[in-house]
XYZ file of C-alpha atoms in Angstrom:
739
model
C -89.618 16.611 -15.605
C -89.930 20.392 -15.939
C -86.999 22.428 -14.735
C -88.676 25.010 -12.470
C -85.579 27.091 -11.924
C -86.871 30.264 -10.272
C -89.906 31.407 -8.303
C -92.331 33.526 -10.321
C -93.108 36.703 -8.362
C -95.585 39.509 -9.181
C -92.643 41.795 -9.906
C -91.142 39.262 -12.324
C -94.498 39.017 -14.102
C -94.640 42.830 -14.357
C -91.053 42.964 -15.637
C -92.151 40.687 -18.477
C -94.852 43.130 -19.562
C -97.720 40.927 -18.386
C -100.712 42.224 -16.417
C -101.938 40.240 -13.356
C -105.053 39.064 -15.213
C -102.899 37.921 -18.148
C -100.707 35.922 -15.777
C -103.833 34.364 -14.286
C -104.848 33.411 -17.819
C -101.508 31.591 -18.172
C -102.063 29.728 -14.904
C -105.533 28.690 -16.037
C -104.241 27.479 -19.407
C -101.376 25.326 -18.152
C -102.715 24.458 -14.693
C -99.492 25.266 -12.839
C -96.845 27.921 -12.278
C -94.721 28.416 -15.392
C -90.983 28.055 -15.453
C -88.934 31.186 -16.100
C -88.406 30.058 -19.702
C -92.151 29.516 -20.121
C -92.880 32.941 -18.642
C -90.483 34.433 -21.165
C -92.173 32.532 -24.010
C -95.624 33.783 -22.971
C -94.256 37.303 -22.587
C -92.854 37.165 -26.108
C -95.977 35.705 -27.689
C -98.521 37.813 -25.792
C -96.916 41.235 -26.001
C -98.505 43.913 -28.151
C -95.807 43.755 -30.816
C -96.403 40.077 -31.590
C -100.043 39.438 -30.652
C -101.764 42.664 -31.817
C -103.999 42.223 -28.779
C -105.256 45.836 -28.845
C -105.685 46.186 -32.601
C -106.677 42.707 -33.811
C -110.413 43.418 -33.570
C -110.123 46.473 -35.795
C -107.594 45.050 -38.236
C -110.107 42.321 -39.126
C -112.304 44.997 -40.716
C -109.707 46.049 -43.300
C -110.013 44.928 -46.951
C -107.347 42.287 -47.578
C -108.603 40.440 -50.656
C -108.502 41.284 -54.347
C -108.115 39.606 -57.720
C -104.355 40.162 -57.644
C -103.807 39.175 -53.994
C -102.042 35.818 -53.707
C -101.047 36.026 -50.030
C -102.578 38.525 -47.611
C -101.807 39.388 -43.970
C -100.596 36.602 -41.699
C -97.442 35.526 -43.504
C -93.997 37.126 -43.438
C -95.046 39.484 -46.270
C -97.903 40.014 -48.712
C -97.758 38.673 -52.270
C -99.497 40.294 -55.258
C -99.766 38.990 -58.837
C -98.226 41.304 -61.465
C -98.831 39.069 -64.488
C -96.494 36.976 -66.661
C -96.233 34.404 -63.870
C -94.533 36.992 -61.634
C -95.459 38.394 -58.241
C -94.279 41.241 -56.033
C -93.731 40.582 -52.327
C -93.700 43.506 -49.893
C -94.179 44.650 -46.330
C -93.441 47.546 -43.979
C -92.410 47.213 -40.338
C -91.318 49.493 -37.520
C -88.125 49.627 -35.490
C -89.056 52.693 -33.479
C -88.039 52.017 -29.899
C -84.630 50.469 -30.726
C -83.804 53.354 -33.074
C -84.407 55.935 -30.356
C -82.140 54.096 -27.919
C -79.371 53.177 -30.389
C -80.086 54.945 -33.713
C -77.529 53.239 -35.955
C -78.146 49.641 -34.885
C -81.879 50.212 -34.481
C -82.156 51.369 -38.077
C -79.847 48.710 -39.534
C -81.724 45.868 -37.900
C -85.029 47.386 -38.991
C -83.841 47.241 -42.593
C -82.397 43.757 -42.131
C -85.605 42.430 -40.606
C -87.850 43.670 -43.389
C -85.514 42.305 -46.059
C -85.681 38.870 -44.388
C -89.474 39.045 -44.354
C -89.348 39.422 -48.130
C -86.771 36.795 -49.058
C -88.247 34.340 -46.569
C -91.179 34.165 -48.988
C -88.765 33.120 -51.765
C -88.370 36.581 -53.332
C -85.209 38.415 -54.285
C -85.394 41.978 -52.844
C -85.473 44.699 -55.519
C -86.325 47.873 -53.590
C -86.394 49.423 -50.136
C -87.971 52.567 -48.715
C -88.194 54.156 -45.296
C -90.447 56.605 -43.488
C -88.609 58.497 -40.747
C -90.136 60.772 -38.111
C -87.839 62.801 -35.856
C -88.268 65.359 -33.071
C -87.848 69.096 -33.401
C -84.536 70.064 -35.020
C -83.749 72.159 -31.924
C -84.223 69.238 -29.523
C -80.842 68.129 -28.087
C -81.255 64.503 -29.241
C -82.613 65.042 -32.748
C -79.331 65.679 -34.580
C -77.755 62.532 -33.112
C -80.789 60.385 -33.924
C -81.079 61.664 -37.513
C -77.390 61.071 -38.138
C -77.430 57.548 -36.701
C -80.677 56.424 -38.322
C -79.779 57.665 -41.813
C -76.317 56.109 -41.547
C -77.864 52.841 -40.347
C -80.417 52.662 -43.152
C -77.763 53.386 -45.762
C -75.110 51.217 -44.178
C -77.289 48.116 -44.203
C -79.119 48.584 -47.512
C -75.990 49.609 -49.420
C -73.918 46.718 -48.081
C -76.693 44.186 -48.665
C -77.135 45.378 -52.243
C -80.727 46.602 -52.464
C -81.581 50.071 -53.828
C -83.275 52.445 -51.381
C -85.588 54.178 -53.831
C -87.918 56.358 -51.779
C -89.415 57.400 -48.484
C -90.081 60.447 -46.359
C -88.571 62.428 -43.485
C -90.462 64.669 -41.084
C -89.716 66.678 -37.945
C -92.205 67.406 -35.155
C -92.020 67.958 -31.416
C -94.280 64.950 -30.754
C -91.379 62.683 -31.803
C -88.880 64.313 -29.413
C -88.921 61.303 -27.100
C -89.917 58.621 -29.607
C -88.666 58.665 -33.193
C -90.286 56.472 -35.848
C -88.286 54.270 -38.210
C -90.602 52.444 -40.622
C -88.795 50.217 -43.124
C -90.289 48.873 -46.365
C -88.937 46.215 -48.709
C -90.200 44.626 -51.915
C -89.026 41.618 -53.866
C -89.831 39.584 -56.962
C -90.605 35.893 -57.318
C -92.354 33.447 -59.620
C -96.015 33.329 -58.625
C -95.906 29.529 -58.379
C -92.842 29.467 -56.113
C -94.094 31.111 -52.918
C -92.725 29.739 -49.634
C -94.875 29.797 -46.496
C -94.245 29.368 -42.777
C -96.714 26.525 -42.165
C -94.956 23.371 -40.986
C -96.149 20.082 -42.537
C -95.527 16.466 -41.648
C -94.647 14.709 -38.395
C -91.041 13.918 -37.565
C -89.666 16.524 -39.955
C -86.368 18.166 -39.003
C -86.497 21.756 -37.759
C -83.324 23.479 -38.906
C -81.621 26.603 -37.585
C -79.851 28.596 -40.298
C -77.710 31.714 -40.436
C -75.741 33.543 -37.765
C -75.061 32.390 -34.219
C -77.305 33.331 -31.287
C -76.049 35.878 -28.773
C -77.488 37.925 -25.965
C -78.250 40.971 -28.134
C -81.895 41.885 -28.571
C -83.062 40.301 -25.324
C -86.710 41.226 -24.811
C -86.840 43.528 -27.812
C -90.451 42.753 -28.696
C -91.519 43.283 -25.098
C -89.682 46.617 -25.015
C -91.528 47.655 -28.194
C -94.811 47.008 -26.384
C -94.300 49.566 -23.619
C -93.981 53.318 -23.510
C -90.720 55.066 -22.694
C -89.804 56.906 -19.511
C -86.724 58.633 -18.103
C -84.995 55.244 -17.721
C -85.270 54.270 -21.391
C -81.520 54.506 -21.961
C -81.164 51.464 -19.694
C -82.865 49.424 -22.430
C -79.843 49.727 -24.737
C -78.947 46.004 -24.330
C -82.297 45.106 -25.939
C -81.157 46.572 -29.275
C -79.911 43.995 -31.761
C -76.722 44.286 -33.806
C -76.982 43.803 -37.564
C -74.521 42.388 -40.098
C -75.583 43.134 -43.690
C -72.854 40.961 -45.175
C -74.080 37.940 -43.208
C -77.609 38.743 -44.393
C -76.469 38.832 -48.022
C -75.001 35.350 -47.567
C -78.216 34.247 -45.880
C -80.239 35.543 -48.833
C -78.200 33.677 -51.422
C -78.071 30.481 -49.378
C -81.818 30.595 -48.673
C -82.781 31.152 -52.302
C -80.470 28.352 -53.401
C -81.912 26.065 -50.744
C -85.464 26.888 -51.827
C -84.586 26.083 -55.431
C -83.239 22.684 -54.309
C -86.701 21.490 -53.247
C -85.591 20.791 -49.677
C -87.759 23.404 -47.935
C -91.179 22.536 -46.482
C -91.618 25.733 -44.432
C -89.519 28.752 -43.586
C -89.791 31.522 -41.008
C -87.639 34.561 -40.275
C -86.402 34.893 -36.708
C -87.539 38.444 -36.098
C -89.352 39.790 -33.048
C -89.134 37.298 -30.162
C -86.564 35.311 -32.134
C -86.579 31.532 -31.833
C -89.765 31.540 -29.735
C -92.050 33.284 -32.194
C -90.666 31.596 -35.308
C -90.923 28.081 -33.875
C -94.380 28.543 -32.348
C -95.840 30.127 -35.479
C -94.489 27.391 -37.754
C -95.896 24.614 -35.606
C -99.212 26.249 -34.764
C -100.007 27.156 -38.384
C -99.480 23.532 -39.369
C -101.494 22.135 -36.421
C -98.347 20.378 -35.264
C -96.260 20.243 -32.116
C -92.583 21.113 -32.009
C -89.720 19.904 -29.849
C -86.524 21.965 -29.684
C -83.171 20.848 -28.278
C -81.301 24.029 -27.405
C -78.027 22.121 -27.015
C -77.930 22.145 -30.826
C -78.429 25.917 -31.244
C -75.214 27.619 -32.446
C -74.263 30.293 -29.893
C -71.568 32.939 -29.912
C -71.507 33.466 -26.147
C -70.731 30.796 -23.534
C -73.158 29.744 -20.842
C -76.357 30.969 -22.484
C -79.484 29.799 -20.688
C -82.620 28.414 -22.297
C -84.402 31.633 -21.402
C -81.754 33.709 -23.177
C -81.723 31.541 -26.285
C -85.500 31.559 -26.616
C -85.784 35.353 -26.280
C -82.630 36.498 -28.073
C -83.293 38.629 -31.150
C -79.874 38.170 -32.725
C -80.096 39.018 -36.393
C -79.645 37.164 -39.700
C -81.258 33.912 -38.522
C -83.943 31.680 -40.045
C -85.849 28.575 -39.056
C -86.879 25.965 -41.628
C -88.642 22.641 -41.786
C -86.874 20.451 -44.345
C -87.558 17.220 -46.169
C -85.535 14.620 -44.211
C -84.000 12.966 -47.265
C -82.552 16.302 -48.410
C -80.862 17.299 -45.152
C -77.344 16.646 -46.425
C -77.948 18.606 -49.608
C -79.350 21.508 -47.595
C -76.459 21.496 -45.157
C -73.932 21.498 -47.981
C -75.521 24.623 -49.449
C -75.310 26.523 -46.176
C -71.792 25.350 -45.397
C -70.762 26.553 -48.854
C -71.956 30.052 -47.918
C -70.151 29.908 -44.567
C -73.313 29.910 -42.467
C -74.409 27.842 -39.501
C -76.728 24.915 -40.165
C -78.049 22.868 -37.269
C -80.963 20.470 -36.778
C -82.433 21.792 -33.526
C -85.691 19.878 -33.327
C -88.513 17.932 -34.928
C -92.194 18.353 -35.647
C -94.547 16.195 -33.580
C -98.232 15.269 -33.480
C -98.647 16.345 -29.833
C -99.611 20.016 -30.307
C -97.079 20.726 -27.542
C -94.192 23.164 -27.678
C -91.369 21.471 -25.815
C -87.988 23.077 -25.130
C -85.112 20.946 -23.832
C -81.701 22.092 -22.599
C -78.924 20.074 -20.944
C -81.263 17.091 -20.589
C -83.916 19.114 -18.764
C -87.350 20.121 -20.053
C -87.386 23.915 -19.768
C -90.824 24.424 -21.331
C -93.808 22.230 -22.182
C -96.736 24.294 -23.410
C -99.842 23.931 -25.601
C -98.567 25.356 -28.884
C -101.897 26.580 -30.266
C -102.758 28.417 -27.067
C -99.565 30.452 -27.260
C -101.031 32.244 -30.244
C -104.758 31.494 -30.328
C -105.307 32.178 -26.619
C -103.358 35.423 -26.520
C -105.482 38.141 -24.948
C -107.594 40.076 -27.421
C -108.875 43.347 -26.066
C -111.807 45.493 -27.052
C -110.260 48.512 -25.412
C -112.447 51.475 -24.485
C -112.229 54.304 -26.975
C -113.666 57.736 -27.439
C -114.390 59.326 -30.794
C -112.052 62.208 -31.613
C -113.629 65.642 -31.308
C -113.902 67.245 -34.755
C -112.125 70.578 -35.088
C -113.974 73.500 -36.676
C -113.181 74.515 -40.226
C -110.643 77.317 -40.148
C -111.820 80.442 -41.927
C -109.456 81.922 -44.495
C -109.812 85.273 -42.765
C -108.222 83.758 -39.649
C -104.991 83.017 -41.528
C -102.886 86.058 -42.420
C -101.679 86.539 -45.975
C -97.925 87.015 -46.416
C -96.583 90.505 -46.873
C -94.134 89.114 -49.440
C -95.157 86.025 -51.413
C -91.648 85.333 -52.708
C -90.232 85.411 -49.182
C -93.054 83.177 -47.935
C -92.387 80.616 -50.669
C -88.650 80.614 -49.962
C -89.287 80.203 -46.240
C -91.647 77.305 -46.896
C -89.406 75.328 -49.238
C -86.448 76.034 -46.962
C -88.242 74.875 -43.806
C -87.278 71.643 -42.004
C -90.329 69.766 -43.312
C -90.430 70.975 -46.933
C -86.734 71.311 -47.695
C -84.866 68.884 -49.961
C -84.070 65.432 -48.620
C -81.105 65.057 -50.965
C -78.716 64.906 -47.973
C -80.600 61.799 -46.851
C -81.091 59.884 -50.072
C -77.630 60.563 -51.447
C -76.348 58.401 -48.582
C -78.406 55.534 -49.977
C -77.452 53.562 -53.053
C -80.611 53.968 -55.125
C -79.145 52.692 -58.401
C -77.662 49.311 -57.438
C -79.134 46.392 -59.473
C -79.486 48.880 -62.368
C -83.292 48.918 -62.545
C -84.177 52.220 -60.890
C -86.027 54.332 -63.477
C -87.323 57.130 -61.245
C -85.034 58.044 -58.372
C -85.856 59.552 -54.960
C -87.100 63.124 -55.021
C -90.187 62.672 -57.200
C -93.732 61.566 -56.460
C -92.976 57.839 -56.560
C -90.018 55.624 -57.362
C -90.213 53.414 -60.457
C -88.270 50.147 -60.798
C -87.926 48.135 -64.011
C -89.139 44.524 -64.048
C -88.047 42.392 -66.994
C -90.643 39.963 -68.311
C -89.489 36.317 -68.156
C -90.058 35.841 -71.894
C -88.648 39.161 -73.018
C -90.559 42.052 -74.521
C -91.180 45.485 -73.083
C -90.267 45.708 -69.425
C -92.954 46.352 -66.824
C -92.560 48.855 -64.033
C -93.346 48.860 -60.337
C -94.066 52.144 -58.578
C -93.309 52.566 -54.863
C -94.330 55.360 -52.509
C -94.805 56.002 -48.802
C -97.139 58.639 -47.352
C -98.956 59.994 -44.325
C -99.665 63.509 -43.035
C -99.654 63.134 -39.231
C -101.046 66.600 -38.499
C -104.126 65.684 -40.575
C -104.533 62.421 -38.632
C -104.125 64.238 -35.324
C -106.836 66.708 -36.276
C -109.226 64.111 -37.744
C -108.042 60.485 -37.764
C -110.778 59.392 -40.161
C -110.033 62.007 -42.832
C -106.304 61.706 -42.161
C -106.450 57.947 -42.686
C -108.277 58.391 -45.980
C -105.817 61.070 -47.063
C -102.749 58.895 -46.412
C -104.073 56.243 -48.808
C -105.309 58.836 -51.334
C -101.921 60.535 -51.492
C -100.181 57.257 -52.316
C -102.775 56.806 -55.079
C -101.945 60.273 -56.442
C -98.213 59.711 -56.251
C -98.477 56.467 -58.190
C -100.923 57.931 -60.730
C -98.559 60.842 -61.378
C -95.802 58.491 -62.570
C -98.196 56.363 -64.633
C -98.620 53.460 -62.207
C -101.911 51.892 -61.178
C -102.062 51.332 -57.408
C -102.550 47.595 -56.807
C -102.030 47.030 -53.074
C -100.703 48.570 -49.896
C -98.902 47.734 -46.688
C -99.326 49.838 -43.576
C -97.355 50.715 -40.473
C -99.752 51.957 -37.806
C -97.788 54.078 -35.315
C -99.817 55.312 -32.334
C -99.461 56.076 -28.630
C -100.697 54.068 -25.645
C -103.882 52.130 -26.589
C -104.877 51.918 -22.940
C -105.808 55.590 -23.186
C -109.303 55.831 -24.753
C -108.450 58.914 -26.811
C -105.466 57.125 -28.404
C -107.550 54.028 -29.089
C -110.146 56.312 -30.682
C -107.488 57.659 -33.032
C -106.602 54.120 -34.122
C -110.229 53.066 -34.634
C -111.102 56.122 -36.724
C -107.877 56.073 -38.740
C -108.472 52.429 -39.652
C -112.023 53.286 -40.731
C -110.681 55.946 -43.111
C -107.870 53.727 -44.381
C -110.271 50.854 -45.034
C -112.745 53.010 -46.947
C -109.989 54.491 -49.095
C -108.531 51.068 -49.883
C -111.938 49.842 -51.037
C -112.699 52.945 -53.113
C -109.289 52.917 -54.807
C -109.098 49.118 -55.116
C -105.841 48.821 -53.195
C -106.243 45.989 -50.643
C -103.954 45.761 -47.618
C -101.753 42.666 -47.964
C -99.346 43.109 -45.051
C -98.440 45.507 -42.298
C -97.404 46.230 -38.761
C -98.899 47.882 -35.688
C -96.596 49.872 -33.410
C -98.296 51.115 -30.244
C -97.042 52.687 -27.021
C -95.092 55.292 -28.983
C -95.005 57.828 -26.205
C -92.678 59.037 -23.490
C -93.768 60.119 -20.019
C -97.364 60.271 -21.213
C -96.617 62.399 -24.306
C -97.810 60.519 -27.407
C -96.566 60.949 -30.950
C -98.889 62.415 -33.533
C -100.794 59.389 -34.891
C -98.756 58.248 -37.883
C -100.392 55.461 -39.936
C -97.766 55.217 -42.661
C -99.018 53.815 -45.971
C -96.606 52.045 -48.318
C -98.164 51.539 -51.742
C -97.175 49.583 -54.828
C -98.323 50.356 -58.357
C -97.984 48.479 -61.638
C -97.042 49.800 -65.094
C -97.443 47.700 -68.211
C -94.616 49.580 -69.954
C -91.909 51.072 -67.775
C -90.985 53.629 -70.440
C -94.432 55.249 -70.184
C -93.678 57.501 -67.233
C -92.916 61.151 -66.553
C -91.159 63.024 -63.784
C -92.069 66.141 -61.816
C -89.667 68.552 -63.523
C -90.740 71.155 -66.072
C -89.451 69.679 -69.321
C -89.827 72.098 -72.266
C -90.223 75.813 -72.775
C -93.728 76.796 -73.931
C -95.353 73.732 -72.393
C -98.743 74.646 -70.935
C -99.188 74.306 -67.158
C -102.504 72.673 -66.193
C -104.152 72.454 -62.772
C -106.356 69.403 -62.193
C -108.941 69.629 -59.417
C -111.024 72.194 -57.580
C -109.387 74.740 -55.276
C -111.333 76.094 -52.310
C -108.229 77.340 -50.533
C -108.243 74.943 -47.560
C -105.735 76.289 -45.026
C -106.694 74.247 -41.953
C -103.739 72.045 -40.885
C -101.768 73.308 -43.899
C -97.990 73.425 -44.104
C -98.310 77.190 -44.671
C -100.073 77.542 -41.315
C -97.753 75.134 -39.456
C -94.366 76.087 -40.903
C -94.757 79.862 -41.285
C -97.141 80.637 -38.424
C -96.455 77.811 -35.950
C -100.137 76.906 -35.825
C -101.715 73.461 -36.183
C -105.353 74.455 -36.206
C -108.639 73.644 -37.838
C -110.069 70.648 -39.632
C -107.859 69.024 -42.281
C -108.983 69.057 -45.924
C -111.741 66.523 -46.613
C -111.049 63.668 -49.008
C -113.593 62.786 -51.711
C -112.587 59.267 -52.704
C -114.718 59.162 -55.859
C -113.010 62.331 -57.067
C -109.584 60.936 -56.161
C -110.339 57.841 -58.222
C -111.606 59.805 -61.229
C -108.747 62.318 -61.235
C -106.103 59.651 -60.679
C -107.434 57.549 -63.541
C -107.443 60.587 -65.845
C -103.891 61.602 -64.994
C -102.498 58.077 -65.203
C -104.102 57.446 -68.584
C -102.635 60.705 -69.882
C -99.174 59.720 -68.640
C -99.359 56.239 -70.178
C -100.614 57.650 -73.482
C -97.545 59.897 -73.681
C -99.652 63.063 -73.578
C -97.832 64.750 -70.666
C -94.338 66.138 -70.265
C -94.514 66.340 -66.445
C -96.933 65.513 -63.634
C -96.927 66.267 -59.914
C -99.516 65.771 -57.198
C -100.360 68.631 -54.830
C -99.795 68.048 -51.128
C -97.862 69.981 -48.454
C -97.673 73.667 -49.347
C -100.331 73.523 -52.038
C -100.097 74.886 -55.561
C -97.213 77.315 -55.176
C -94.898 74.782 -53.520
C -95.752 72.199 -56.201
C -94.893 74.703 -58.948
C -91.626 75.549 -57.211
C -90.736 71.854 -56.936
C -91.411 71.356 -60.645
C -89.297 74.408 -61.513
C -86.405 73.207 -59.344
C -86.543 69.654 -60.693
C -86.567 70.813 -64.322
C -84.337 73.874 -63.784
C -86.860 75.919 -65.717
C -89.176 78.707 -64.716
C -92.823 79.350 -65.535
C -95.222 82.245 -65.830
C -98.431 81.531 -63.921
C -101.653 83.382 -64.767
C -104.136 82.660 -62.009
C -107.760 82.017 -62.973
C -110.511 84.329 -61.822
C -111.692 83.101 -58.434
C -113.331 84.275 -55.241
C -110.684 82.383 -53.239
C -108.219 84.649 -51.447
C -104.794 84.685 -53.104
C -102.849 83.147 -50.208
C -105.483 80.434 -49.824
C -105.416 79.667 -53.559
C -101.631 79.448 -53.621
C -101.014 77.630 -50.309
C -104.292 75.781 -49.648
C -104.141 71.995 -49.509
C -107.356 70.857 -51.196
C -107.092 67.191 -52.165
C -107.370 65.300 -55.484
C -105.234 67.875 -57.325
C -102.305 67.659 -59.745
C -100.193 70.019 -61.826
C -99.536 68.728 -65.350
C -97.592 70.066 -68.315
C -98.174 69.310 -71.978
C -97.564 70.877 -75.375
C -100.046 73.599 -76.292
C -101.738 71.324 -78.827
C -102.030 68.434 -76.377
C -103.151 70.713 -73.544
C -106.128 71.886 -75.609
C -107.153 68.279 -76.221
C -106.708 67.370 -72.566
C -109.031 70.184 -71.527
C -111.721 68.859 -73.877
C -111.237 65.273 -72.692
C -111.283 66.311 -69.040
C -114.588 68.104 -69.519
C -116.066 64.965 -71.061
C -114.790 62.897 -68.120
C -116.089 65.334 -65.509
C -112.571 66.269 -64.403
C -111.920 69.882 -63.409
C -108.893 71.214 -65.308
C -107.594 74.725 -65.913
C -104.689 76.108 -67.923
C -102.757 78.331 -65.520
C -99.538 79.232 -67.288
C -96.578 78.395 -69.468
C -93.120 76.949 -68.852
C -90.150 79.119 -69.750
C -87.355 81.363 -68.547
C -85.411 80.979 -65.335
C -87.897 82.509 -62.926
C -91.165 81.426 -61.344
C -93.500 84.372 -61.900
C -97.004 85.127 -60.698
C -97.464 88.597 -62.236
C -98.109 91.289 -59.692
C -97.449 88.961 -56.770
C -94.216 87.008 -57.050
C -91.008 86.748 -59.050
C -88.258 84.444 -57.830
C -85.406 82.830 -59.733
C -85.122 79.078 -60.006
C -81.552 79.346 -58.715
C -82.781 81.132 -55.585
C -85.416 78.446 -55.077
C -82.869 75.661 -55.456
C -80.338 77.292 -53.153
C -82.887 77.750 -50.392
C -84.488 74.331 -50.889
C -81.216 72.428 -50.863
C -79.482 74.209 -47.998
C -81.434 73.536 -44.801
C -80.652 69.862 -44.272
C -76.902 69.958 -45.102
C -76.521 73.060 -42.914
C -78.380 71.431 -40.044
C -76.470 68.159 -40.256
C -73.077 69.842 -40.587
C -73.655 71.881 -37.426
C -71.925 70.439 -34.375
C-alpha cells in the first residue's frame, strides 16, 4: 500500500520546479495523485538539468560518431580509442549555481562529480581542467567568488591527486549574478575494460557504495534548472559538501572492485543522487528496481524517504553486482573504510519501487521517468546579425607600447599564474606542457613500452563572439581548440561541451542555443572532432539578466610521440618569426575594442573551417617533424598580444618588420582574424617552410627575428620583455591581495 503522506498542492508542485501541464502529465501517466516522494522523484528526473527537455531536440543533430569513438553521449563520460588497446575517457560538466551560492563547496563538488564520471567508466583520472567565468572585478561579490572557487578547485584536485593542467578564466559583467564553473576530467583505461551503467539480469543485488547519505545537496538539480533572484542566498542548503580524501578511497576501491569481475553495472550518484542513478541503471537495462531505504547508510538521524531519494551527498556510487561475488566485493570496500550496503534488487516488473519502514513510498513506471520526460520544441528567434565594424570606427592608439601594456595587463588578458599555481599540475609526473601555453600535454606510456604517446587538452570559448553571432561564435570555439591542439603537435580527436545559456523559455535565448549548436556541429564535422560527452546548463541568469552565451568546448588531441611538441616561448636568438594566415584587421568584438575602449560592437570574425583545417594540419605536421622552435595560435588581442606572450614565455625579445599591407596598423596588430598562428624556426628551416606552405596553399609570411630583450616594431613600438612580464603578471595578484 502506497504511503500517501502529504497532500499535493499547486504550490508544492511549483516548489518542485514543475509546471501545471507537467504535473498533469504525471497524473495521466500514473493514474493517481503522487506521494511526496514520487513528486520529488519526478521533479528530479524531469528538471532541465537531468532531462535536457529544452535542448534534447537540438543535441540530437550534433555529430557523435567517429572511427575512434567507443562510447558517445548517454553514459557517464565519453570514451575514445587512442590505439595500443588504450582509450581516453573524458567529460565536462557545470556546477554554476552552487558555486555562486557557496563558492568553495560548489567548486569542490563540481570537481569531485566530474572525476567520478570518469572513474565510474573504469578509468584512472590523469588530468583535470576548468573554465571559470566571473563578474566584473569591481562587483562586490566577484573577489569572494574568485577566491572561493579557485581554492575549491585546487583543494579538491590537489587532495585527490589529479593534475589540473589547463583551463581559462574570464571576467564580464554578465556573470555578476551567475558565475560559471565548468569542470573537465580525463582518464585512461584499457579499451576492452569499459564499465557501463546498464543493469543486467533479474534478482541482481543493487549495492550502495561510498560515503553516507546526509541532507546536503537537497534539490540541487532542481535548483540548477531555475534562474536566480534576490532570494538565491536562501538556497545555500542545496549545495553539497565534498570530501576529496573519501573520493580517493572510492576511486581505489571502485577500480579494485572492477578488476575483481564482480561489477555488472555502475553509476555515479551525481545530480538527483540515488533517484537518478537507480532509475537510469534500471531503465537502460529494461529492468525494474526495488530499493529498501532502511539499508541506506545515513549520517543524520530521522531522514525521510524523500530526503534520501533527493540528497546529493557526495562520494557515492550505485552498482549492480554478480550475486556470488557479493562477499568479495564487500571485503574490498570494507578494506578501504567505505560503506557497502545491498539496498535493493533488479526485477522484471519495469517498476521503480521505493520502500521505507515497511511502507511503499513510491511505485512508478521506471521507463516513463526518463522516456516520458517532457521534450520541448521551444519557440526561438534567429539572432539579429550585427554589421561589420569599419576599421575607421575604431581609434588607433596614440602610443602602441602603452596600448599593448594595457591590454596584457587587463583583467581578461593578464597572466593566470595566480590561479594555476594554486593547482598541483605536476602530480603523477606525466605533465609535459604545463598551464600557460596553448594546450596542456600529458604523457601516456604504451602498455608494451616504446616511445610514449601524448594527449593534448584545451578548453575554449569567446563569449562576446557568441553573443554577437552565436553561429560564428560556436564555430570559433571549436576552431580555437583545434588551433591550440595543432600548435602543440596534437591532432584533435574528440570534444566534450558545456553549453551555458540563459533562460530557454525566452525565444531570443533559445535562438542563441540553436544557432550556437549549428556552428559547433559544423565545426566538429569539418575538423573531424565528434562530440562524445557534455552538459547543458540553462537558466544562467539573475532577475532576467542572462549571462553571455558561453558554450565551452573541451577538446582532446592525440600525439604519437610525446617528445614531438613545442611551446609558445621564443626559443633561440636569430630564429625567424613567421605569420601563418591572412590578416584583414578584423576589429569587431576584439579584445582591443572591449578592453581598451569598453565597446563590444560589430560582427565577430568569420570562421572558414576549410582554412582552419588546412592551416592546422600544416602547423601540426611542422611541429611533429621537428621543424619549429615555437608555435602559438592567434586569438584575443591579435598579432601583437601573441608576440608579447611568446616574448614573455621565452624571456627573449624580437624585432618585427611588418609586411606591406593596406590594412591600418592598429587593425593589423590587434585584429582577430581567425586561422592564424605565429611560428618560429631557424632561418634555413623558415625558408623551406615558406616554400612548402606555398605548395600547400597556406598563407605564410616572415615578419621578423628573435633576439635581444625588447619587443620592437620599428617606428611604432619598443618595449622591454621585463616591462611586459611585470605588467602581465601583476594584475591578478594585486586584485586578489586587495581586501
